[in-house]
Amino acid sequence: MATARPVVSVYNFENPAEKTGTVVMPHALTAPLRPDLVREVHMNVSKNHRQAYAVGAKVGYDTAAESWGTGRAVARIPRVPGGGTHRAGQAAFGNMCRGGGMFNPTKIWRRWHRRVNVTQKRHAVVTALAASSLPPLVMARGHRIGEIAELPLVVSDGLESVQKTKQAVELLTKLGCGPELQKVLDSKKLRAGQGKARNRRFRMRLGPLVIYKEDNGISRAMRNIPGVETACVDNLNLLRLAPGGSIGRFVIWTEGAFKQLAEIYGTAKGGAPLKKGYNLPRAAMENADVARIINSTEIQSVLRPKLEAPKTFLAKSNPLKNKSVMARLNPGVLKRKELRKQSSEKGTAAFDMVQKKRKARVEASKAHNKTQKKGDATFYKTLMAAFEAKAAEGKAVKKADDAEEEE
């Protein structure tokens, strides 16, 4: 994302409706955006102004506590001596005790600061500068730029000689920064936490950043305007250009500072005259419109049509219902079906053969049944003859028993 304008208008600081000329757009404002790099550098650089703190060496151990030893049905942790007070007998020294020492207390030799690669810091600053010239990113950060003539906003060098804060506020209002300044005033809130008692009682949003080349009174004139900050173009700070690691700060340039920017950072190919061995970052693609590249005639003319892969799927058919599947699994089914059809048509050899077999089966069944019936009668007669003698003997015994009972 970068701007394509070759020149930028310069506005009169006393009469913004009047243009005093144009200046060439510096290559630093067309550099590719690396918000990830800005966040990383901002996180590390912001750690370099921290003040060391630590826990006192004797904190939690400033008492004559001793352990009671064993045999008293209490823990063996050191206990405060004496009597007549609640403190007597209480455990001490341990990190689990009230008023005891801290586990792994902080030390002043902690690694507070971070070293950041110089080229990495310069790339991050260039990214923040490039983002400040893009209205969508500036508006996304919350700045009110609806009344601004254009971005980047370049003002004549007379702004550097402003001496009074009242005059500076009037000039900023004429430039269209009135809504931005009012937004800052409306955002003043009481800070939450102990910071309100440590000279940080209120918090508010940030307004525009005025970048100048020579300080002829501009820093003193604007230092008491809420939200407005100033910076020299020779000493740009990422903490000012991207507060909180978020790119898109609203920047107001003086004409001299805008021209000096080209000399400080140079170009991607020619190098930076005032920064030895540094070249501006180059975009990975000259044209970021990938759709336009792919759909161009040059690319489409050498592309082959897309090959469609054959659609394969597993057929789950029931062979008992699907005849083709059954025929593929058992080819003999079709032959049997054809023979069955022929056997049902009169006048065919298959029909005569089937009828002949049927008659033979019927005659064989009749002969078998006849034999079985004759055999059944013979078996019955033999069985009855065997039991007749036994039955007669039983009747005689019963008759004799009845006669004895009567006597």
mmCIF file of C-alpha atoms in Angstrom:
data_model
loop_
_atom_site.group_PDB
_atom_site.id
_atom_site.type_symbol
_atom_site.label_atom_id
_atom_site.label_comp_id
_atom_site.label_asym_id
_atom_site.label_seq_id
_atom_site.Cartn_x
_atom_site.Cartn_y
_atom_site.Cartn_z
ATOM 1 C CA MET A 1 0.000 0.000 0.000
ATOM 2 C CA ALA A 2 1.610 3.278 -1.064
ATOM 3 C CA THR A 3 0.699 6.592 -2.551
ATOM 4 C CA ALA A 4 1.330 7.270 -6.234
ATOM 5 C CA ARG A 5 1.389 11.092 -6.176
ATOM 6 C CA PRO A 6 4.705 12.508 -7.444
ATOM 7 C CA VAL A 7 4.409 15.864 -5.638
ATOM 8 C CA VAL A 8 2.727 17.248 -2.516
ATOM 9 C CA SER A 9 1.263 20.728 -2.086
ATOM 10 C CA VAL A 10 2.750 23.169 0.438
ATOM 11 C CA TYR A 11 0.225 25.342 2.313
ATOM 12 C CA ASN A 12 0.801 28.758 3.857
ATOM 13 C CA PHE A 13 0.883 28.393 7.643
ATOM 14 C CA GLU A 14 -1.082 31.648 8.154
ATOM 15 C CA ASN A 15 -3.579 31.124 5.325
ATOM 16 C CA PRO A 16 -4.075 27.390 4.609
ATOM 17 C CA ALA A 17 -6.282 28.206 1.618
ATOM 18 C CA GLU A 18 -3.189 29.544 -0.154
ATOM 19 C CA LYS A 19 -0.630 27.172 -1.687
ATOM 20 C CA THR A 20 2.954 28.386 -1.749
ATOM 21 C CA GLY A 21 4.317 25.614 -3.977
ATOM 22 C CA THR A 22 4.924 21.888 -4.242
ATOM 23 C CA VAL A 23 7.589 19.454 -3.050
ATOM 24 C CA VAL A 24 8.579 16.054 -4.373
ATOM 25 C CA MET A 25 7.201 13.069 -2.513
ATOM 26 C CA PRO A 26 10.084 11.386 -0.614
ATOM 27 C CA HIS A 27 10.689 7.712 -1.308
ATOM 28 C CA ALA A 28 10.423 7.012 2.413
ATOM 29 C CA LEU A 29 6.674 7.728 2.264
ATOM 30 C CA THR A 30 6.178 5.140 -0.491
ATOM 31 C CA ALA A 31 7.964 2.299 1.307
ATOM 32 C CA PRO A 32 6.142 -1.011 1.888
ATOM 33 C CA LEU A 33 4.311 -1.333 5.187
ATOM 34 C CA ARG A 34 5.588 -3.756 7.823
ATOM 35 C CA PRO A 35 3.240 -3.450 10.820
ATOM 36 C CA ASP A 36 4.681 -6.637 12.308
ATOM 37 C CA LEU A 37 8.131 -5.063 12.335
ATOM 38 C CA VAL A 38 6.769 -1.898 13.933
ATOM 39 C CA ARG A 39 5.117 -3.851 16.751
ATOM 40 C CA GLU A 40 8.267 -5.846 17.500
ATOM 41 C CA VAL A 41 10.602 -2.838 17.466
ATOM 42 C CA HIS A 42 8.184 -0.739 19.513
ATOM 43 C CA MET A 43 7.882 -3.467 22.132
ATOM 44 C CA ASN A 44 11.663 -3.758 22.519
ATOM 45 C CA VAL A 45 12.489 -0.045 22.332
ATOM 46 C CA SER A 46 9.814 0.852 24.873
ATOM 47 C CA LYS A 47 11.580 -1.375 27.422
ATOM 48 C CA ASN A 48 14.741 0.729 27.327
ATOM 49 C CA HIS A 49 13.438 3.514 29.566
ATOM 50 C CA ARG A 50 12.356 1.267 32.424
ATOM 51 C CA GLN A 51 13.780 1.899 35.886
ATOM 52 C CA ALA A 52 15.060 -1.091 37.809
ATOM 53 C CA TYR A 53 13.102 -2.252 40.836
ATOM 54 C CA ALA A 54 13.587 -5.124 43.244
ATOM 55 C CA VAL A 55 12.474 -6.551 46.572
ATOM 56 C CA GLY A 56 14.580 -5.617 49.607
ATOM 57 C CA ALA A 57 17.041 -8.251 50.766
ATOM 58 C CA LYS A 58 15.653 -8.278 54.345
ATOM 59 C CA VAL A 59 11.977 -7.967 53.499
ATOM 60 C CA GLY A 60 10.133 -10.813 55.240
ATOM 61 C CA TYR A 61 13.162 -11.881 57.281
ATOM 62 C CA ASP A 62 13.443 -8.982 59.764
ATOM 63 C CA THR A 63 12.398 -10.963 62.843
ATOM 64 C CA ALA A 64 14.032 -13.308 65.372
ATOM 65 C CA ALA A 65 11.878 -16.307 64.481
ATOM 66 C CA GLU A 66 13.085 -19.835 65.293
ATOM 67 C CA SER A 67 11.588 -23.234 64.772
ATOM 68 C CA TRP A 68 10.042 -24.959 67.798
ATOM 69 C CA GLY A 69 11.300 -28.307 66.590
ATOM 70 C CA THR A 70 9.361 -31.544 66.805
ATOM 71 C CA GLY A 71 7.074 -32.904 69.482
ATOM 72 C CA ARG A 72 4.691 -29.946 69.772
ATOM 73 C CA ALA A 73 2.115 -31.013 67.160
ATOM 74 C CA VAL A 74 2.753 -27.965 64.962
ATOM 75 C CA ALA A 75 4.666 -27.399 61.775
ATOM 76 C CA ARG A 76 8.433 -26.997 62.081
ATOM 77 C CA ILE A 77 8.490 -23.624 60.283
ATOM 78 C CA PRO A 78 10.185 -20.773 62.217
ATOM 79 C CA ARG A 79 7.848 -18.949 64.592
ATOM 80 C CA VAL A 80 7.958 -15.474 66.137
ATOM 81 C CA PRO A 81 8.974 -15.586 69.838
ATOM 82 C CA GLY A 82 7.399 -13.772 72.742
ATOM 83 C CA GLY A 83 3.872 -13.531 74.102
ATOM 84 C CA GLY A 84 1.049 -11.158 74.861
ATOM 85 C CA THR A 85 0.411 -10.348 71.211
ATOM 86 C CA HIS A 86 -1.147 -12.014 68.206
ATOM 87 C CA ARG A 87 2.182 -11.938 66.417
ATOM 88 C CA ALA A 88 3.792 -14.272 68.951
ATOM 89 C CA GLY A 89 3.838 -17.837 67.693
ATOM 90 C CA GLN A 90 2.976 -16.918 64.122
ATOM 91 C CA ALA A 91 4.969 -18.552 61.325
ATOM 92 C CA ALA A 92 7.581 -16.410 59.596
ATOM 93 C CA PHE A 93 10.200 -16.417 56.821
ATOM 94 C CA GLY A 94 8.349 -18.825 54.506
ATOM 95 C CA ASN A 95 6.809 -17.643 51.267
ATOM 96 C CA MET A 96 3.564 -19.296 52.340
ATOM 97 C CA CYS A 97 3.449 -17.254 55.568
ATOM 98 C CA ARG A 98 1.807 -13.915 56.178
ATOM 99 C CA GLY A 99 4.560 -11.310 56.294
ATOM 100 C CA GLY A 100 7.116 -13.846 55.105
ATOM 101 C CA GLY A 101 9.694 -13.641 52.352
ATOM 102 C CA MET A 102 8.912 -13.808 48.639
ATOM 103 C CA PHE A 103 9.759 -16.810 46.514
ATOM 104 C CA ASN A 104 12.340 -15.923 43.853
ATOM 105 C CA PRO A 105 12.296 -12.177 44.592
ATOM 106 C CA THR A 106 12.980 -9.704 41.798
ATOM 107 C CA LYS A 107 16.555 -8.470 41.476
ATOM 108 C CA ILE A 108 17.942 -5.242 40.073
ATOM 109 C CA TRP A 109 20.195 -7.181 37.713
ATOM 110 C CA ARG A 110 17.238 -8.388 35.686
ATOM 111 C CA ARG A 111 17.669 -7.877 31.932
ATOM 112 C CA TRP A 112 15.614 -4.723 31.649
ATOM 113 C CA HIS A 113 16.788 -3.357 28.302
ATOM 114 C CA ARG A 114 16.720 -4.853 24.817
ATOM 115 C CA ARG A 115 19.137 -4.375 21.977
ATOM 116 C CA VAL A 116 17.472 -3.733 18.619
ATOM 117 C CA ASN A 117 19.149 -3.981 15.235
ATOM 118 C CA VAL A 118 19.786 -0.518 13.779
ATOM 119 C CA THR A 119 18.511 -1.399 10.313
ATOM 120 C CA GLN A 120 15.440 -2.955 11.867
ATOM 121 C CA LYS A 121 14.706 0.254 13.773
ATOM 122 C CA ARG A 122 15.152 2.323 10.618
ATOM 123 C CA HIS A 123 12.796 0.078 8.661
ATOM 124 C CA ALA A 124 10.196 0.431 11.413
ATOM 125 C CA VAL A 125 10.486 4.238 11.360
ATOM 126 C CA VAL A 126 10.124 4.282 7.572
ATOM 127 C CA THR A 127 7.016 2.105 7.828
ATOM 128 C CA ALA A 128 5.486 4.481 10.378
ATOM 129 C CA LEU A 129 6.257 7.462 8.110
ATOM 130 C CA ALA A 130 4.706 5.754 5.081
ATOM 131 C CA ALA A 131 1.565 4.891 7.063
ATOM 132 C CA SER A 132 1.180 8.524 8.162
ATOM 133 C CA SER A 133 0.601 9.530 4.533
ATOM 134 C CA LEU A 134 -2.316 7.127 3.982
ATOM 135 C CA PRO A 135 -5.717 8.552 5.034
ATOM 136 C CA PRO A 136 -7.365 5.141 5.641
ATOM 137 C CA LEU A 137 -4.729 4.140 8.193
ATOM 138 C CA VAL A 138 -4.738 7.555 9.859
ATOM 139 C CA MET A 139 -8.527 7.485 10.190
ATOM 140 C CA ALA A 140 -8.454 3.890 11.396
ATOM 141 C CA ARG A 141 -6.222 4.982 14.247
ATOM 142 C CA GLY A 142 -8.909 7.430 15.381
ATOM 143 C CA HIS A 143 -7.616 10.785 14.122
ATOM 144 C CA ARG A 144 -10.157 13.387 12.947
ATOM 145 C CA ILE A 145 -8.855 14.456 9.532
ATOM 146 C CA GLY A 146 -12.123 15.261 7.800
ATOM 147 C CA GLU A 147 -11.219 18.956 7.459
ATOM 148 C CA ILE A 148 -7.578 18.392 6.447
ATOM 149 C CA ALA A 149 -6.708 19.492 2.902
ATOM 150 C CA GLU A 150 -4.560 16.458 2.076
ATOM 151 C CA LEU A 151 -2.137 13.924 3.500
ATOM 152 C CA PRO A 152 0.733 14.248 3.986
ATOM 153 C CA LEU A 153 0.061 17.786 5.246
ATOM 154 C CA VAL A 154 3.020 20.085 4.472
ATOM 155 C CA VAL A 155 3.100 23.658 5.810
ATOM 156 C CA SER A 156 5.510 26.464 5.011
ATOM 157 C CA ASP A 157 8.570 26.970 7.220
ATOM 158 C CA GLY A 158 7.023 29.962 8.961
ATOM 159 C CA LEU A 159 5.359 27.524 11.337
ATOM 160 C CA GLU A 160 8.757 26.841 12.923
ATOM 161 C CA SER A 161 8.976 30.456 14.161
ATOM 162 C CA VAL A 162 5.705 30.478 16.111
ATOM 163 C CA GLN A 163 6.408 31.679 19.666
ATOM 164 C CA LYS A 164 3.050 31.710 21.472
ATOM 165 C CA THR A 165 0.776 28.808 22.338
ATOM 166 C CA LYS A 166 -2.313 30.870 21.536
ATOM 167 C CA GLN A 167 -1.008 31.549 18.043
ATOM 168 C CA ALA A 168 -0.118 27.872 17.592
ATOM 169 C CA VAL A 169 -3.664 26.792 18.502
ATOM 170 C CA GLU A 170 -5.116 29.286 16.011
ATOM 171 C CA LEU A 171 -2.836 28.031 13.241
ATOM 172 C CA LEU A 172 -3.688 24.392 13.926
ATOM 173 C CA THR A 173 -7.388 25.237 13.868
ATOM 174 C CA LYS A 174 -7.001 26.983 10.510
ATOM 175 C CA LEU A 175 -5.229 23.912 9.132
ATOM 176 C CA GLY A 176 -8.312 21.801 9.979
ATOM 177 C CA CYS A 177 -7.069 20.265 13.237
ATOM 178 C CA GLY A 178 -9.924 21.681 15.331
ATOM 179 C CA PRO A 179 -11.888 18.404 15.587
ATOM 180 C CA GLU A 180 -8.660 16.578 16.419
ATOM 181 C CA LEU A 181 -7.814 18.942 19.277
ATOM 182 C CA GLN A 182 -11.367 18.777 20.609
ATOM 183 C CA LYS A 183 -11.232 14.985 20.515
ATOM 184 C CA VAL A 184 -8.155 15.081 22.724
ATOM 185 C CA LEU A 185 -9.833 17.379 25.250
ATOM 186 C CA ASP A 186 -12.947 15.213 25.395
ATOM 187 C CA SER A 187 -10.894 12.081 26.007
ATOM 188 C CA LYS A 188 -9.354 13.261 29.284
ATOM 189 C CA LYS A 189 -10.130 10.610 31.905
ATOM 190 C CA LEU A 190 -9.017 9.886 35.429
ATOM 191 C CA ARG A 191 -6.434 7.130 35.391
ATOM 192 C CA ALA A 192 -7.329 3.823 37.006
ATOM 193 C CA GLY A 193 -4.914 2.407 39.565
ATOM 194 C CA GLN A 194 -2.046 3.802 41.595
ATOM 195 C CA GLY A 195 -0.752 5.846 38.675
ATOM 196 C CA LYS A 196 -3.111 8.660 39.635
ATOM 197 C CA ALA A 197 -0.979 9.172 42.758
ATOM 198 C CA ARG A 198 2.314 9.022 40.850
ATOM 199 C CA ASN A 199 2.162 12.146 38.719
ATOM 200 C CA ARG A 200 0.047 10.386 36.061
ATOM 201 C CA ARG A 201 -3.392 11.367 37.319
ATOM 202 C CA PHE A 202 -5.091 11.759 33.931
ATOM 203 C CA ARG A 203 -4.856 10.006 30.606
ATOM 204 C CA MET A 204 -5.912 11.272 27.190
ATOM 205 C CA ARG A 205 -5.644 10.505 23.498
ATOM 206 C CA LEU A 206 -2.808 11.732 21.297
ATOM 207 C CA GLY A 207 -3.277 14.398 18.645
ATOM 208 C CA PRO A 208 -1.070 15.475 15.725
ATOM 209 C CA LEU A 209 2.712 15.198 15.618
ATOM 210 C CA VAL A 210 4.434 18.295 14.215
ATOM 211 C CA ILE A 211 7.794 17.538 12.596
ATOM 212 C CA TYR A 212 10.131 20.472 11.993
ATOM 213 C CA LYS A 213 13.668 20.999 10.725
ATOM 214 C CA GLU A 214 14.805 23.896 12.925
ATOM 215 C CA ASP A 215 13.379 24.793 16.315
ATOM 216 C CA ASN A 216 12.825 28.537 16.253
ATOM 217 C CA GLY A 217 10.252 28.448 19.043
ATOM 218 C CA ILE A 218 7.782 25.848 17.776
ATOM 219 C CA SER A 219 8.553 23.303 20.502
ATOM 220 C CA ARG A 220 7.887 25.823 23.311
ATOM 221 C CA ALA A 221 4.743 27.089 21.594
ATOM 222 C CA MET A 222 3.171 23.636 21.222
ATOM 223 C CA ARG A 223 4.405 21.778 24.276
ATOM 224 C CA ASN A 224 1.415 22.883 26.388
ATOM 225 C CA ILE A 225 -1.275 21.987 23.836
ATOM 226 C CA PRO A 226 -3.003 18.753 24.969
ATOM 227 C CA GLY A 227 -2.206 15.850 22.657
ATOM 228 C CA VAL A 228 0.157 17.797 20.365
ATOM 229 C CA GLU A 229 3.769 16.633 20.163
ATOM 230 C CA THR A 230 6.772 17.949 18.244
ATOM 231 C CA ALA A 231 9.838 16.202 16.855
ATOM 232 C CA CYS A 232 12.901 17.112 14.828
ATOM 233 C CA VAL A 233 13.206 15.405 11.474
ATOM 234 C CA ASP A 234 16.805 14.449 12.269
ATOM 235 C CA ASN A 235 15.767 12.562 15.431
ATOM 236 C CA LEU A 236 12.549 10.738 14.622
ATOM 237 C CA ASN A 237 11.409 8.333 17.309
ATOM 238 C CA LEU A 238 9.246 5.303 16.684
ATOM 239 C CA LEU A 239 7.544 5.787 20.060
ATOM 240 C CA ARG A 240 6.187 9.100 18.742
ATOM 241 C CA LEU A 241 5.471 7.981 15.168
ATOM 242 C CA ALA A 242 3.613 4.809 16.183
ATOM 243 C CA PRO A 243 2.332 5.109 19.776
ATOM 244 C CA GLY A 244 1.471 1.731 21.205
ATOM 245 C CA GLY A 245 2.960 0.038 18.141
ATOM 246 C CA SER A 246 0.003 1.144 15.986
ATOM 247 C CA ILE A 247 0.871 2.826 12.688
ATOM 248 C CA GLY A 248 -1.074 5.739 11.209
ATOM 249 C CA ARG A 249 -0.116 8.763 13.363
ATOM 250 C CA PHE A 250 -1.408 12.122 12.089
ATOM 251 C CA VAL A 251 1.738 14.079 11.126
ATOM 252 C CA ILE A 252 2.109 17.741 10.153
ATOM 253 C CA TRP A 253 5.304 18.543 8.230
ATOM 254 C CA THR A 254 7.125 21.775 7.700
ATOM 255 C CA GLU A 255 8.488 22.302 4.210
ATOM 256 C CA GLY A 256 12.105 22.099 5.323
ATOM 257 C CA ALA A 257 11.549 18.881 7.254
ATOM 258 C CA PHE A 258 9.735 17.309 4.306
ATOM 259 C CA LYS A 259 12.631 18.082 1.980
ATOM 260 C CA GLN A 260 15.157 16.895 4.554
ATOM 261 C CA LEU A 261 13.375 13.536 4.720
ATOM 262 C CA ALA A 262 14.531 12.714 1.186
ATOM 263 C CA GLU A 263 18.154 13.437 2.120
ATOM 264 C CA ILE A 264 18.014 11.385 5.306
ATOM 265 C CA TYR A 265 16.499 8.173 3.936
ATOM 266 C CA GLY A 266 17.295 8.464 0.226
ATOM 267 C CA THR A 267 15.916 5.813 -2.113
ATOM 268 C CA ALA A 268 15.727 2.040 -2.231
ATOM 269 C CA LYS A 269 18.419 1.761 -4.909
ATOM 270 C CA GLY A 270 20.552 4.868 -4.354
ATOM 271 C CA GLY A 271 20.974 4.504 -0.598
ATOM 272 C CA ALA A 272 20.675 7.085 2.173
ATOM 273 C CA PRO A 273 23.240 9.937 2.111
ATOM 274 C CA LEU A 274 22.985 10.622 5.850
ATOM 275 C CA LYS A 275 22.685 6.982 7.003
ATOM 276 C CA LYS A 276 25.718 4.966 6.016
ATOM 277 C CA GLY A 277 24.999 1.584 4.503
ATOM 278 C CA TYR A 278 21.223 1.928 4.666
ATOM 279 C CA ASN A 279 18.757 1.386 1.827
ATOM 280 C CA LEU A 280 15.021 1.760 2.003
ATOM 281 C CA PRO A 281 13.073 -1.504 2.093
ATOM 282 C CA ARG A 282 11.761 -2.672 -1.246
ATOM 283 C CA ALA A 283 8.375 -4.207 -1.845
ATOM 284 C CA ALA A 284 8.274 -7.896 -2.653
ATOM 285 C CA MET A 285 5.991 -7.092 -5.619
ATOM 286 C CA GLU A 286 5.974 -4.003 -7.799
ATOM 287 C CA ASN A 287 2.268 -4.491 -8.444
ATOM 288 C CA ALA A 288 0.279 -5.828 -5.512
ATOM 289 C CA ASP A 289 -2.848 -6.429 -7.633
ATOM 290 C CA VAL A 290 -2.456 -10.194 -8.018
ATOM 291 C CA ALA A 291 -5.835 -10.612 -9.712
ATOM 292 C CA ARG A 292 -4.851 -8.154 -12.421
ATOM 293 C CA ILE A 293 -1.585 -10.010 -13.030
ATOM 294 C CA ILE A 294 -3.189 -13.443 -13.258
ATOM 295 C CA ASN A 295 -6.018 -12.264 -15.519
ATOM 296 C CA SER A 296 -3.680 -10.393 -17.872
ATOM 297 C CA THR A 297 -3.415 -11.490 -21.508
ATOM 298 C CA GLU A 298 0.255 -12.407 -21.160
ATOM 299 C CA ILE A 299 -0.392 -14.872 -18.349
ATOM 300 C CA GLN A 300 -3.647 -16.301 -19.661
ATOM 301 C CA SER A 301 -2.134 -16.990 -23.108
ATOM 302 C CA VAL A 302 0.359 -19.519 -21.728
ATOM 303 C CA LEU A 303 -1.900 -21.227 -19.220
ATOM 304 C CA ARG A 304 -3.400 -24.608 -20.079
ATOM 305 C CA PRO A 305 -7.004 -25.423 -19.221
ATOM 306 C CA LYS A 306 -7.625 -26.740 -15.789
ATOM 307 C CA LEU A 307 -7.636 -30.537 -15.655
ATOM 308 C CA GLU A 308 -10.681 -31.910 -13.935
ATOM 309 C CA ALA A 309 -9.976 -34.998 -11.889
ATOM 310 C CA PRO A 310 -12.311 -37.918 -12.595
ATOM 311 C CA LYS A 311 -15.000 -38.282 -10.027
ATOM 312 C CA THR A 312 -14.653 -41.623 -8.308
ATOM 313 C CA PHE A 313 -17.114 -43.007 -5.843
ATOM 314 C CA LEU A 314 -17.865 -46.373 -4.318
ATOM 315 C CA ALA A 315 -21.058 -47.910 -5.699
ATOM 316 C CA LYS A 316 -23.101 -49.606 -3.003
ATOM 317 C CA SER A 317 -25.776 -51.498 -4.989
ATOM 318 C CA ASN A 318 -27.791 -54.504 -3.885
ATOM 319 C CA PRO A 319 -27.094 -57.438 -6.290
ATOM 320 C CA LEU A 320 -30.469 -58.950 -5.485
ATOM 321 C CA LYS A 321 -32.159 -55.824 -6.872
ATOM 322 C CA ASN A 322 -29.606 -54.627 -9.429
ATOM 323 C CA LYS A 323 -29.379 -57.130 -12.309
ATOM 324 C CA SER A 324 -26.238 -55.625 -13.827
ATOM 325 C CA VAL A 325 -24.363 -55.861 -10.530
ATOM 326 C CA MET A 326 -25.520 -59.463 -10.066
ATOM 327 C CA ALA A 327 -24.415 -60.338 -13.614
ATOM 328 C CA ARG A 328 -20.972 -58.830 -12.919
ATOM 329 C CA LEU A 329 -20.637 -60.797 -9.696
ATOM 330 C CA ASN A 330 -22.095 -64.091 -11.044
ATOM 331 C CA PRO A 331 -22.250 -64.389 -14.866
ATOM 332 C CA GLY A 332 -24.096 -67.759 -14.590
ATOM 333 C CA VAL A 333 -27.223 -65.950 -13.407
ATOM 334 C CA LEU A 334 -28.010 -64.739 -16.926
ATOM 335 C CA LYS A 335 -27.597 -68.222 -18.388
ATOM 336 C CA ARG A 336 -29.894 -69.747 -15.792
ATOM 337 C CA LYS A 337 -32.461 -67.059 -16.383
ATOM 338 C CA GLU A 338 -32.399 -67.720 -20.118
ATOM 339 C CA LEU A 339 -32.806 -71.468 -19.630
ATOM 340 C CA ARG A 340 -35.664 -70.889 -17.197
ATOM 341 C CA LYS A 341 -37.405 -68.747 -19.771
ATOM 342 C CA GLN A 342 -36.991 -71.383 -22.507
ATOM 343 C CA SER A 343 -38.308 -74.132 -20.251
ATOM 344 C CA SER A 344 -41.558 -72.216 -19.815
ATOM 345 C CA GLU A 345 -42.237 -71.927 -23.583
ATOM 346 C CA LYS A 346 -44.162 -74.811 -25.203
ATOM 347 C CA GLY A 347 -42.710 -76.486 -28.282
ATOM 348 C CA THR A 348 -39.082 -76.041 -27.273
ATOM 349 C CA ALA A 349 -36.657 -78.857 -26.489
ATOM 350 C CA ALA A 350 -36.055 -77.424 -23.036
ATOM 351 C CA PHE A 351 -39.790 -77.423 -22.303
ATOM 352 C CA ASP A 352 -40.140 -81.085 -23.400
ATOM 353 C CA MET A 353 -37.147 -82.083 -21.283
ATOM 354 C CA VAL A 354 -38.570 -80.326 -18.242
ATOM 355 C CA GLN A 355 -41.960 -81.985 -18.697
ATOM 356 C CA LYS A 356 -40.328 -85.391 -19.116
ATOM 357 C CA LYS A 357 -38.361 -84.929 -15.897
ATOM 358 C CA ARG A 358 -41.493 -83.773 -14.101
ATOM 359 C CA LYS A 359 -43.442 -86.899 -15.161
ATOM 360 C CA ALA A 360 -40.566 -89.120 -14.082
ATOM 361 C CA ARG A 361 -40.519 -87.441 -10.675
ATOM 362 C CA VAL A 362 -44.277 -87.898 -10.289
ATOM 363 C CA GLU A 363 -44.133 -91.626 -11.166
ATOM 364 C CA ALA A 364 -41.197 -92.167 -8.832
ATOM 365 C CA SER A 365 -43.105 -90.431 -6.050
ATOM 366 C CA LYS A 366 -46.185 -92.590 -6.596
ATOM 367 C CA ALA A 367 -44.128 -95.793 -6.554
ATOM 368 C CA HIS A 368 -42.418 -94.701 -3.369
ATOM 369 C CA ASN A 369 -45.686 -93.844 -1.683
ATOM 370 C CA LYS A 370 -47.223 -97.177 -2.698
ATOM 371 C CA THR A 371 -44.279 -99.068 -1.286
ATOM 372 C CA GLN A 372 -44.373 -97.089 1.898
ATOM 373 C CA LYS A 373 -48.120 -97.724 2.418
ATOM 374 C CA LYS A 374 -47.707 -101.478 1.928
ATOM 375 C CA GLY A 375 -44.805 -101.511 4.327
ATOM 376 C CA ASP A 376 -46.752 -99.561 6.913
ATOM 377 C CA ALA A 377 -49.596 -102.148 6.952
ATOM 378 C CA THR A 378 -47.189 -105.071 7.358
ATOM 379 C CA PHE A 379 -45.384 -103.255 10.207
ATOM 380 C CA TYR A 380 -48.707 -102.667 11.989
ATOM 381 C CA LYS A 381 -49.786 -106.299 11.763
ATOM 382 C CA THR A 382 -46.406 -107.540 13.041
ATOM 383 C CA LEU A 383 -46.528 -105.091 15.925
ATOM 384 C CA MET A 384 -50.073 -106.127 16.935
ATOM 385 C CA ALA A 385 -49.252 -109.872 16.771
ATOM 386 C CA ALA A 386 -46.295 -109.347 19.102
ATOM 387 C CA PHE A 387 -48.424 -107.563 21.661
ATOM 388 C CA GLU A 388 -51.529 -109.856 21.498
ATOM 389 C CA ALA A 389 -49.902 -112.627 23.585
ATOM 390 C CA LYS A 390 -48.692 -110.150 26.146
ATOM 391 C CA ALA A 391 -52.119 -108.536 26.305
ATOM 392 C CA ALA A 392 -53.874 -111.924 26.822
ATOM 393 C CA GLU A 393 -51.479 -112.817 29.653
ATOM 394 C CA GLY A 394 -52.190 -109.507 31.336
ATOM 395 C CA LYS A 395 -55.930 -110.023 31.105
ATOM 396 C CA ALA A 396 -55.653 -113.497 32.696
ATOM 397 C CA VAL A 397 -53.639 -112.180 35.627
ATOM 398 C CA LYS A 398 -56.120 -109.409 36.218
ATOM 399 C CA LYS A 399 -59.050 -111.825 36.103
ATOM 400 C CA ALA A 400 -57.396 -114.089 38.706
ATOM 401 C CA ASP A 401 -56.780 -111.175 41.008
ATOM 402 C CA ASP A 402 -60.398 -110.115 40.786
ATOM 403 C CA ALA A 403 -61.582 -113.634 41.674
ATOM 404 C CA GLU A 404 -59.391 -113.758 44.788
ATOM 405 C CA GLU A 405 -60.763 -110.498 46.014
ATOM 406 C CA GLU A 406 -64.354 -111.724 45.697
ATOM 407 C CA GLU A 407 -63.660 -114.815 47.805
#
